[in-house]
Short mmCIF file of N, CA and C and ligand atoms in Angstrom, two decimals:
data_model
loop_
_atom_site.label_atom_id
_atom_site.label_comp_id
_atom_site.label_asym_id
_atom_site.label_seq_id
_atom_site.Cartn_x
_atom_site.Cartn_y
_atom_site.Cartn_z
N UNK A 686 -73.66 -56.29 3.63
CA UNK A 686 -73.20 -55.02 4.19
C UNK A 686 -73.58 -54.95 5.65
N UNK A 687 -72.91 -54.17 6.41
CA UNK A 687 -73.47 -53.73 7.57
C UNK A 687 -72.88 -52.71 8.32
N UNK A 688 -73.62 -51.85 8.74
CA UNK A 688 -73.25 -50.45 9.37
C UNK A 688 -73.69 -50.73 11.11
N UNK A 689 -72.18 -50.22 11.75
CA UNK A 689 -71.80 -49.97 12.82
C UNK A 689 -72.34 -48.63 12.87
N UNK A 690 -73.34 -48.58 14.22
CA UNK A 690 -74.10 -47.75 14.59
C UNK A 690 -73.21 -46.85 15.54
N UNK A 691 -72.84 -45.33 15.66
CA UNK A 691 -72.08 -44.39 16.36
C UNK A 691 -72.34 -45.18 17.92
N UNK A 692 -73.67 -45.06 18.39
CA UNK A 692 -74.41 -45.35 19.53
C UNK A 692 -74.25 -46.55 20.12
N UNK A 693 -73.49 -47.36 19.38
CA UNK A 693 -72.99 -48.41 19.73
C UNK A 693 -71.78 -49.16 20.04
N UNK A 694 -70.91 -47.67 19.70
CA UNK A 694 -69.71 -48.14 19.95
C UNK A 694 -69.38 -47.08 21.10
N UNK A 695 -69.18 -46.61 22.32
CA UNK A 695 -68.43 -45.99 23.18
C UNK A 695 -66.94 -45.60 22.73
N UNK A 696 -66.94 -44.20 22.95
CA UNK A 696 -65.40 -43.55 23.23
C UNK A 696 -64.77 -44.24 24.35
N UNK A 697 -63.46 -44.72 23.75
CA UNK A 697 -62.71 -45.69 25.00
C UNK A 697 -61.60 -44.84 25.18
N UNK A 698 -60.50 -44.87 26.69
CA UNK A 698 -59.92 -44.30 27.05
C UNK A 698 -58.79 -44.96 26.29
N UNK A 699 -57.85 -44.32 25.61
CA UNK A 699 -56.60 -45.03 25.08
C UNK A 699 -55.72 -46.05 26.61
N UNK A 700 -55.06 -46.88 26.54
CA UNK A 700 -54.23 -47.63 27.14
C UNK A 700 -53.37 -46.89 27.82
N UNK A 701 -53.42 -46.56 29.22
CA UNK A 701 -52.43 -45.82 29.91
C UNK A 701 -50.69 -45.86 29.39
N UNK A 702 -50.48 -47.34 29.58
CA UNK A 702 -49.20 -47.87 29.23
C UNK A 702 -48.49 -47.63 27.93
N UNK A 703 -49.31 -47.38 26.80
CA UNK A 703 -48.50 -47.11 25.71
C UNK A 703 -48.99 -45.91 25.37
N UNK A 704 -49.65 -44.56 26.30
CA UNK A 704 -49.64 -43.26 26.03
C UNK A 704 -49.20 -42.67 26.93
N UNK A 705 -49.00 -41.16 26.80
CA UNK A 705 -48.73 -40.44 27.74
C UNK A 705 -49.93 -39.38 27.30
N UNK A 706 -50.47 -38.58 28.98
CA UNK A 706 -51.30 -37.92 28.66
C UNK A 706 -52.89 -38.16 28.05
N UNK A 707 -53.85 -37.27 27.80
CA UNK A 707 -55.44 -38.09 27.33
C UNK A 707 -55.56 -38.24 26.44
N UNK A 708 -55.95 -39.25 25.98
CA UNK A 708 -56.07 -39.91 24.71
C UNK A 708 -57.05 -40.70 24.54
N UNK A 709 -58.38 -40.58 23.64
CA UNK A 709 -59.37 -41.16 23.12
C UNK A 709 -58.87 -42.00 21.80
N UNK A 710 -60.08 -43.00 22.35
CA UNK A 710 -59.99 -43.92 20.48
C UNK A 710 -61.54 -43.98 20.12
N UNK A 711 -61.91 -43.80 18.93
CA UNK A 711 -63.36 -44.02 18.57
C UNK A 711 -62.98 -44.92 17.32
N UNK A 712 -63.53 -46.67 17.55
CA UNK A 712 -62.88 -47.35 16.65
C UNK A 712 -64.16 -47.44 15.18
N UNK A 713 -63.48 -47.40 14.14
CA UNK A 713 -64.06 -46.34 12.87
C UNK A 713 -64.17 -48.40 11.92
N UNK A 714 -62.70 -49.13 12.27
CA UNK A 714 -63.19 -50.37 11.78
C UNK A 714 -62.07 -51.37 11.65
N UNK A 715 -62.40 -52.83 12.50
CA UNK A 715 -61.30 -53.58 12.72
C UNK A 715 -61.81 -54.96 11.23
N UNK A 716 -61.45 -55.03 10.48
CA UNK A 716 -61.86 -55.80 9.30
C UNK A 716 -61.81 -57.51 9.49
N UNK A 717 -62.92 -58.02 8.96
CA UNK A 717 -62.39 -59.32 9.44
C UNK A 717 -61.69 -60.08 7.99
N UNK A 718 -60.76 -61.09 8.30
CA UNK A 718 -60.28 -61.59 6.77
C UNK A 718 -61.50 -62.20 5.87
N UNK A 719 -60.04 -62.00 4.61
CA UNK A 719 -59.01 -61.62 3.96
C UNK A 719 -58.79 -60.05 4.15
N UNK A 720 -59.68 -59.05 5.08
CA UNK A 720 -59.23 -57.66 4.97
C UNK A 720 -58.22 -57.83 6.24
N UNK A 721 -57.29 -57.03 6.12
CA UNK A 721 -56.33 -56.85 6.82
C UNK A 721 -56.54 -55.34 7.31
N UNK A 722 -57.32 -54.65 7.52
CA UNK A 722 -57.37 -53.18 7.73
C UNK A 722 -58.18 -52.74 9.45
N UNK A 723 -57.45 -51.94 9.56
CA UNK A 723 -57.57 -51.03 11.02
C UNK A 723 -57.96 -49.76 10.71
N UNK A 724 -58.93 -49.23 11.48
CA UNK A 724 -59.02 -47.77 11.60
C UNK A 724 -59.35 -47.23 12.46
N UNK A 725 -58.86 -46.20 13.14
CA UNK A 725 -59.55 -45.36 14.61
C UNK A 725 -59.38 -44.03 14.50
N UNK A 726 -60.15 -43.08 15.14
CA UNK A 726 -60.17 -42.46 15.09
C UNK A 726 -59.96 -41.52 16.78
N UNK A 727 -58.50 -40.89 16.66
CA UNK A 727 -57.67 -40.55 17.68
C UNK A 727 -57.97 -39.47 18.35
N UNK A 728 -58.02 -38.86 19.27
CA UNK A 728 -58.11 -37.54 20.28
C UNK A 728 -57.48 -37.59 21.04
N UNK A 729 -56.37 -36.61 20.79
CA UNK A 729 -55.20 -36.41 21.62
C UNK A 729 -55.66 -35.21 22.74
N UNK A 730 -55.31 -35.27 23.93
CA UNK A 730 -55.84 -33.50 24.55
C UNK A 730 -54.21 -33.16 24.26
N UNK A 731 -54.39 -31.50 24.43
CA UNK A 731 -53.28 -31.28 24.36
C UNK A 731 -51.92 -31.52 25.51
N UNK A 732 -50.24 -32.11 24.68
CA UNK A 732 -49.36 -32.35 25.58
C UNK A 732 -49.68 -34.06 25.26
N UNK A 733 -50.76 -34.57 25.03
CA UNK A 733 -50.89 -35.89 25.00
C UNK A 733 -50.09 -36.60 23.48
N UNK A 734 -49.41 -38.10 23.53
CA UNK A 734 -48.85 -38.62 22.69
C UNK A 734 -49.05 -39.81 23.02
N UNK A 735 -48.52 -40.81 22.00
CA UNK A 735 -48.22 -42.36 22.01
C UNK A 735 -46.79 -42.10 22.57
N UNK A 736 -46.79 -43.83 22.75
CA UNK A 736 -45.47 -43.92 23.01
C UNK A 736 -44.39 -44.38 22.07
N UNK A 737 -43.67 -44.08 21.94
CA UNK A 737 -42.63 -44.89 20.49
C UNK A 737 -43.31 -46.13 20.27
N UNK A 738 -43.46 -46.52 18.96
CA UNK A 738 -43.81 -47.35 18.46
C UNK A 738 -43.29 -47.97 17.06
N UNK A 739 -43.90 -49.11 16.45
CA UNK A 739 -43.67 -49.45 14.89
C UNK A 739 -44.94 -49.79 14.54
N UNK A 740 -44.98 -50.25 13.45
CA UNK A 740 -46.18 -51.11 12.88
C UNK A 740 -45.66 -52.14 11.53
N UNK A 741 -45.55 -53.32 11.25
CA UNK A 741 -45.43 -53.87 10.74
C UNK A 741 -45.63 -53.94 9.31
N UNK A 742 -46.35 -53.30 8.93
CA UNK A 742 -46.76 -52.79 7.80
C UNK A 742 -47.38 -51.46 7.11
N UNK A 743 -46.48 -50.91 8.23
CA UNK A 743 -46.84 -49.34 8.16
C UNK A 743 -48.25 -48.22 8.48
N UNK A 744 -48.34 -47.42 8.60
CA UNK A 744 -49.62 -46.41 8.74
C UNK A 744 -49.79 -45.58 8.26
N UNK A 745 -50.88 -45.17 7.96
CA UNK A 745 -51.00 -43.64 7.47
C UNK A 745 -52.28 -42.81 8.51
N UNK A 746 -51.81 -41.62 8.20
CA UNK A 746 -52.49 -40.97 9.61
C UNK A 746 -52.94 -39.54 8.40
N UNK A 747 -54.33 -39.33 9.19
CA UNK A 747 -55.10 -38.38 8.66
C UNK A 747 -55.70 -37.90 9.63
N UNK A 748 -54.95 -35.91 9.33
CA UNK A 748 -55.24 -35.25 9.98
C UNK A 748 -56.45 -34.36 10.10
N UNK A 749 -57.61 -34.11 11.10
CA UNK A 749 -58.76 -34.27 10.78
C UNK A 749 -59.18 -32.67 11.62
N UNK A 750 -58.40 -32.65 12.70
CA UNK A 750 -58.09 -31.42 13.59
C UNK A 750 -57.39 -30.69 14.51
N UNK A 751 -56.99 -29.82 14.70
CA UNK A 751 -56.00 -29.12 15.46
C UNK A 751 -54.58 -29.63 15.12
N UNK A 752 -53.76 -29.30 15.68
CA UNK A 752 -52.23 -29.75 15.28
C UNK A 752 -51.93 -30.18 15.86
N UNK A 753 -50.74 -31.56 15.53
CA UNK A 753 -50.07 -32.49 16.31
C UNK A 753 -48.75 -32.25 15.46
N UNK A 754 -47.60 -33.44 16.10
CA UNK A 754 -46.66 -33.29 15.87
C UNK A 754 -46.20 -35.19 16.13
N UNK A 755 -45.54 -35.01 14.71
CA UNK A 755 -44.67 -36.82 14.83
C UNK A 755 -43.51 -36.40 14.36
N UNK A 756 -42.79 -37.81 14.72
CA UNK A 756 -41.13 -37.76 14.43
C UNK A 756 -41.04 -39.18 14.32
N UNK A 757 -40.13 -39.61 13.54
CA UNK A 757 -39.31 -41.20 13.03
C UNK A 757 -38.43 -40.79 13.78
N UNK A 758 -37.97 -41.57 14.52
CA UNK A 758 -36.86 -41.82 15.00
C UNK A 758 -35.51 -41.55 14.31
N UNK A 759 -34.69 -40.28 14.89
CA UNK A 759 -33.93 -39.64 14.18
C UNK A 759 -34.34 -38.83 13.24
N UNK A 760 -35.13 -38.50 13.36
CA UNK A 760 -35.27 -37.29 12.30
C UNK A 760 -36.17 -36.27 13.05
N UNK A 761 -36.00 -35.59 12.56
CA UNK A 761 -36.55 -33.98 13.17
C UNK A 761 -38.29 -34.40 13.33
N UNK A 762 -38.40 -33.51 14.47
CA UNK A 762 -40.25 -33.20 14.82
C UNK A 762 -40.77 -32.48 13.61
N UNK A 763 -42.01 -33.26 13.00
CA UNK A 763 -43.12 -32.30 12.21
C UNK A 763 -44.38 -31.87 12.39
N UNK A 764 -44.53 -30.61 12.21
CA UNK A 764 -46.01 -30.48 12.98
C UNK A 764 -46.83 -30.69 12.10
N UNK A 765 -48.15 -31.37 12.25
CA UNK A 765 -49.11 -31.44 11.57
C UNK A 765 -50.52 -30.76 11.59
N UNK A 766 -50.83 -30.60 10.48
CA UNK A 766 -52.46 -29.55 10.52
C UNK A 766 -53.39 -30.38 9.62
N UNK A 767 -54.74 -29.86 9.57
CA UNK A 767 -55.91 -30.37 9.35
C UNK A 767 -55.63 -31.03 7.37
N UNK A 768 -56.01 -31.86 7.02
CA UNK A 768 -55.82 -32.31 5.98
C UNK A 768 -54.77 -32.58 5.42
N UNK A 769 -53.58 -32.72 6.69
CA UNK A 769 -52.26 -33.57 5.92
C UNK A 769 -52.10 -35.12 6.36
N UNK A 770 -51.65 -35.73 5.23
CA UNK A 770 -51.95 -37.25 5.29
C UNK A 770 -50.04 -37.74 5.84
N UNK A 771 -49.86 -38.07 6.70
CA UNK A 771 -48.26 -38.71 7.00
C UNK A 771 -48.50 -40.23 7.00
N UNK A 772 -47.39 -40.63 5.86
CA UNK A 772 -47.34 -42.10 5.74
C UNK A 772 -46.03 -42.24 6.16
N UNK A 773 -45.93 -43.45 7.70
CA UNK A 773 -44.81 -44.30 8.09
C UNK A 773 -44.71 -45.43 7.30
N UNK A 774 -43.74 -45.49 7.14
CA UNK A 774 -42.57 -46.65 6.67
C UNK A 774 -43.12 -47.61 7.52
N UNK A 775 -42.80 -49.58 7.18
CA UNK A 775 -43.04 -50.50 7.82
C UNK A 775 -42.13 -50.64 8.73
N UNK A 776 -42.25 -51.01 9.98
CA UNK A 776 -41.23 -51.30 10.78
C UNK A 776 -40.01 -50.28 11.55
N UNK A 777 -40.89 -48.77 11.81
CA UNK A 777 -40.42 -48.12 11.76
C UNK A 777 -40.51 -47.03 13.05
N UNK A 778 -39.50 -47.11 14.10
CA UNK A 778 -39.83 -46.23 15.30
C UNK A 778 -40.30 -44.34 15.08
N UNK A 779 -41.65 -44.54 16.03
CA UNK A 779 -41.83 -43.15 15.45
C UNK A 779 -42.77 -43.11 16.96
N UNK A 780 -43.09 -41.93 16.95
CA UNK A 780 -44.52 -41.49 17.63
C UNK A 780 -45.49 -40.03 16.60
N UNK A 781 -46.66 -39.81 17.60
CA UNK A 781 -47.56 -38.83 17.24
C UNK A 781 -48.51 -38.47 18.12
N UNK A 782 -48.74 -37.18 18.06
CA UNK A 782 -49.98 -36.97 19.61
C UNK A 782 -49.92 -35.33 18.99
N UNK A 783 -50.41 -35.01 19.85
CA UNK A 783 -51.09 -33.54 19.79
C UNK A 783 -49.81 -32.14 20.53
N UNK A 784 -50.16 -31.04 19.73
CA UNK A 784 -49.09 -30.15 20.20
C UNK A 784 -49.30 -29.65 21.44
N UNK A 785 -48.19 -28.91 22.03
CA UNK A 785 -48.64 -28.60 23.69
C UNK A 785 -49.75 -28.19 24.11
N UNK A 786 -50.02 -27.47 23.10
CA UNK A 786 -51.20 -26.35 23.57
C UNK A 786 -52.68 -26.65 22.58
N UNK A 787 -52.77 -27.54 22.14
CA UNK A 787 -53.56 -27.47 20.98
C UNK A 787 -54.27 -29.23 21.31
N UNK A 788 -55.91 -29.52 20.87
CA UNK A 788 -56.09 -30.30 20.18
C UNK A 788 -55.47 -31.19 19.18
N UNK A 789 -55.50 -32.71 19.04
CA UNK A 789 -55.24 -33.04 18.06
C UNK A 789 -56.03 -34.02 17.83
N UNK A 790 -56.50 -34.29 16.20
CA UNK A 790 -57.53 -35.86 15.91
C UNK A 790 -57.03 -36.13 15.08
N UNK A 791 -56.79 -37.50 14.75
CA UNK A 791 -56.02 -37.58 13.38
C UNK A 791 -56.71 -39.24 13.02
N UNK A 792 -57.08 -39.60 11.99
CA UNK A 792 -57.62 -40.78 11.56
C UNK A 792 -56.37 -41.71 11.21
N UNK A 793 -56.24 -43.07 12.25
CA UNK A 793 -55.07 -43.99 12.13
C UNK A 793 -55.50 -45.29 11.56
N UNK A 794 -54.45 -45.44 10.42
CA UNK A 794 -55.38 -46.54 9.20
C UNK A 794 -54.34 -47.59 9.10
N UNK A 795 -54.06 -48.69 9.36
CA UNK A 795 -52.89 -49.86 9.39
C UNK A 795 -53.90 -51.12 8.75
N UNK A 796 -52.51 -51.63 8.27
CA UNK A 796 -53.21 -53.06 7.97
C UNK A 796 -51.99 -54.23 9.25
N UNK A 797 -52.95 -55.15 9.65
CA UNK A 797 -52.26 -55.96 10.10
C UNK A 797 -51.18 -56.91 9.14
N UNK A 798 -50.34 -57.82 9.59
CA UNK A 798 -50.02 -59.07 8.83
C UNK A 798 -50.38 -60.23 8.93
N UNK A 799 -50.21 -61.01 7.44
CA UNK A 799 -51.04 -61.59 7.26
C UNK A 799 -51.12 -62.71 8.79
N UNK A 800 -50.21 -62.87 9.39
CA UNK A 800 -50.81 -63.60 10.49
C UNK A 800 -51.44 -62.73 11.95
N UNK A 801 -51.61 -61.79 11.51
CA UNK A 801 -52.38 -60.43 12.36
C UNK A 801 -51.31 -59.95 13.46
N UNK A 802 -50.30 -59.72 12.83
CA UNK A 802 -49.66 -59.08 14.43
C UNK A 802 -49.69 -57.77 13.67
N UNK A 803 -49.79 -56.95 14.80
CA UNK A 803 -49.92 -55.66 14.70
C UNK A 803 -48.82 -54.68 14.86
N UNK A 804 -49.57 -53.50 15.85
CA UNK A 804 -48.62 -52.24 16.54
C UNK A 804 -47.38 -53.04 17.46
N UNK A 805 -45.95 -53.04 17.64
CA UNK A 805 -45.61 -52.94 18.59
C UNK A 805 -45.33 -51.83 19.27
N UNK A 806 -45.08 -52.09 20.76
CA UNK A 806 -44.95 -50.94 21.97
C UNK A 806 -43.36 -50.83 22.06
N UNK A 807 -42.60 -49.75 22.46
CA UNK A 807 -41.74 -49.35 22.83
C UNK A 807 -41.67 -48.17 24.74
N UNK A 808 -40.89 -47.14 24.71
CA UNK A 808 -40.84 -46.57 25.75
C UNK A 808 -41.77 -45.53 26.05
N UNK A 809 -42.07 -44.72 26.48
CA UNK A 809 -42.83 -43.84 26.93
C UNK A 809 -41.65 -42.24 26.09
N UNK A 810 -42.20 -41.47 25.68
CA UNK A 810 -41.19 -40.48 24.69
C UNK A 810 -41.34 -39.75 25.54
N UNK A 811 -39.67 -39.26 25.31
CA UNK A 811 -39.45 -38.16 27.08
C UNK A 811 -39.93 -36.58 26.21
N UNK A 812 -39.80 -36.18 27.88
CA UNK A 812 -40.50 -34.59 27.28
C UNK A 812 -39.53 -33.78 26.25
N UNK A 813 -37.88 -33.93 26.86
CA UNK A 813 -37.22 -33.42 25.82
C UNK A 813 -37.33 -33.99 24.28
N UNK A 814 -37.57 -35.06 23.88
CA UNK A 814 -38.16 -35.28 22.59
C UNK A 814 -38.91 -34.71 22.11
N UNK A 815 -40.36 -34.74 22.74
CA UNK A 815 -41.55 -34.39 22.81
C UNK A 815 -41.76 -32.62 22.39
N UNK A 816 -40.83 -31.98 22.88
CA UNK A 816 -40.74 -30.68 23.11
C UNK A 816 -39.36 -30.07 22.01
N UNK A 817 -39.03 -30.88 21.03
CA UNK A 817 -37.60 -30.17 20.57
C UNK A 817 -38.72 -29.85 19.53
N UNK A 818 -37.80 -28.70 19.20
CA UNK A 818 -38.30 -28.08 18.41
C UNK A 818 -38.40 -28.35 16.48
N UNK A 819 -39.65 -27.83 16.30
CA UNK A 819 -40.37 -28.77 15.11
C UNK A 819 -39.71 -27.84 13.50
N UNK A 820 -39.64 -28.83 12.38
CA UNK A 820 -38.98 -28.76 11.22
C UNK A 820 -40.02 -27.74 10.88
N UNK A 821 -39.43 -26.32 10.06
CA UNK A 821 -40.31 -25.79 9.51
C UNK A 821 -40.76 -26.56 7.46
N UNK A 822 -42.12 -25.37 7.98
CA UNK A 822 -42.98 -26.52 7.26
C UNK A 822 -42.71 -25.86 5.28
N UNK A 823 -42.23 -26.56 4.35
CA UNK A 823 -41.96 -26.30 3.57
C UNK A 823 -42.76 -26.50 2.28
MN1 MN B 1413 -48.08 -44.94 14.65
#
């Protein structure tokens, strides 16, 4: 066993290039094989997002605080709140980040493939995306 000490890992600034806006990562656990598993733990400020993206084998995102908002590509904006779990599809354009005005943290859990490729990057998501208005919540 072994435990990764808080104090030892630094809050890193997310990657300018594939976010828009501030964005923290606090990495929670990169697995070594046969585990194939990712985890971080996200801080969006508010207005802040990724940029379109996929993942190869899909994600699931756990929402931990304040509200954010994702969309798949073509389909309507959803807003998200504290304890809802959104699972993407493999291979699948989407983004997620935090609502205009609000905080967002959300715990991001992927497995790589088996030859470790990961997230790919896409464009930077324009504000009119970013800003259409979100599916009510049912
Ligand atoms: Mn994603």
């Amino acid at each position: 066993m072994s435990i990764m000490r808080s104090n030892e890992r630094p809050t890193k600034q997310a990657p300018e290039a594939n976010f828009t806006g501030q964005v923290l990562q606090d990495p929670v656990i990169v697995g070594t094989p046969p585990s194939r598993m990712r985890a971080t733990n996200v801080s969006f400020m508010p207005g802040a997002r990724t940029a379109w993206h996929s993942h190869p084998v899909g994600q699931t995102l756990y929402c931990v605080t304040g509200i954010g908002r994702i969309q798949l590509e073509g389909k309507q904006v959803q807003e998200l709140h504290p304890g809802d779990t959104a699972v993407i599809p493999p291979n699948t354009r989407h983004w997620h980040g935090a609502a205009p005005d609000r905080l967002f943290i959300h715990l991001a859990m992927s497995e790589v493939t088996n030859d470790g490729a990961g997230t790919e990057w896409f464009e930077e998501v324009s504000d009119d995306d970013y800003t259409a208005q979100t599916a009510p919540i049912v």
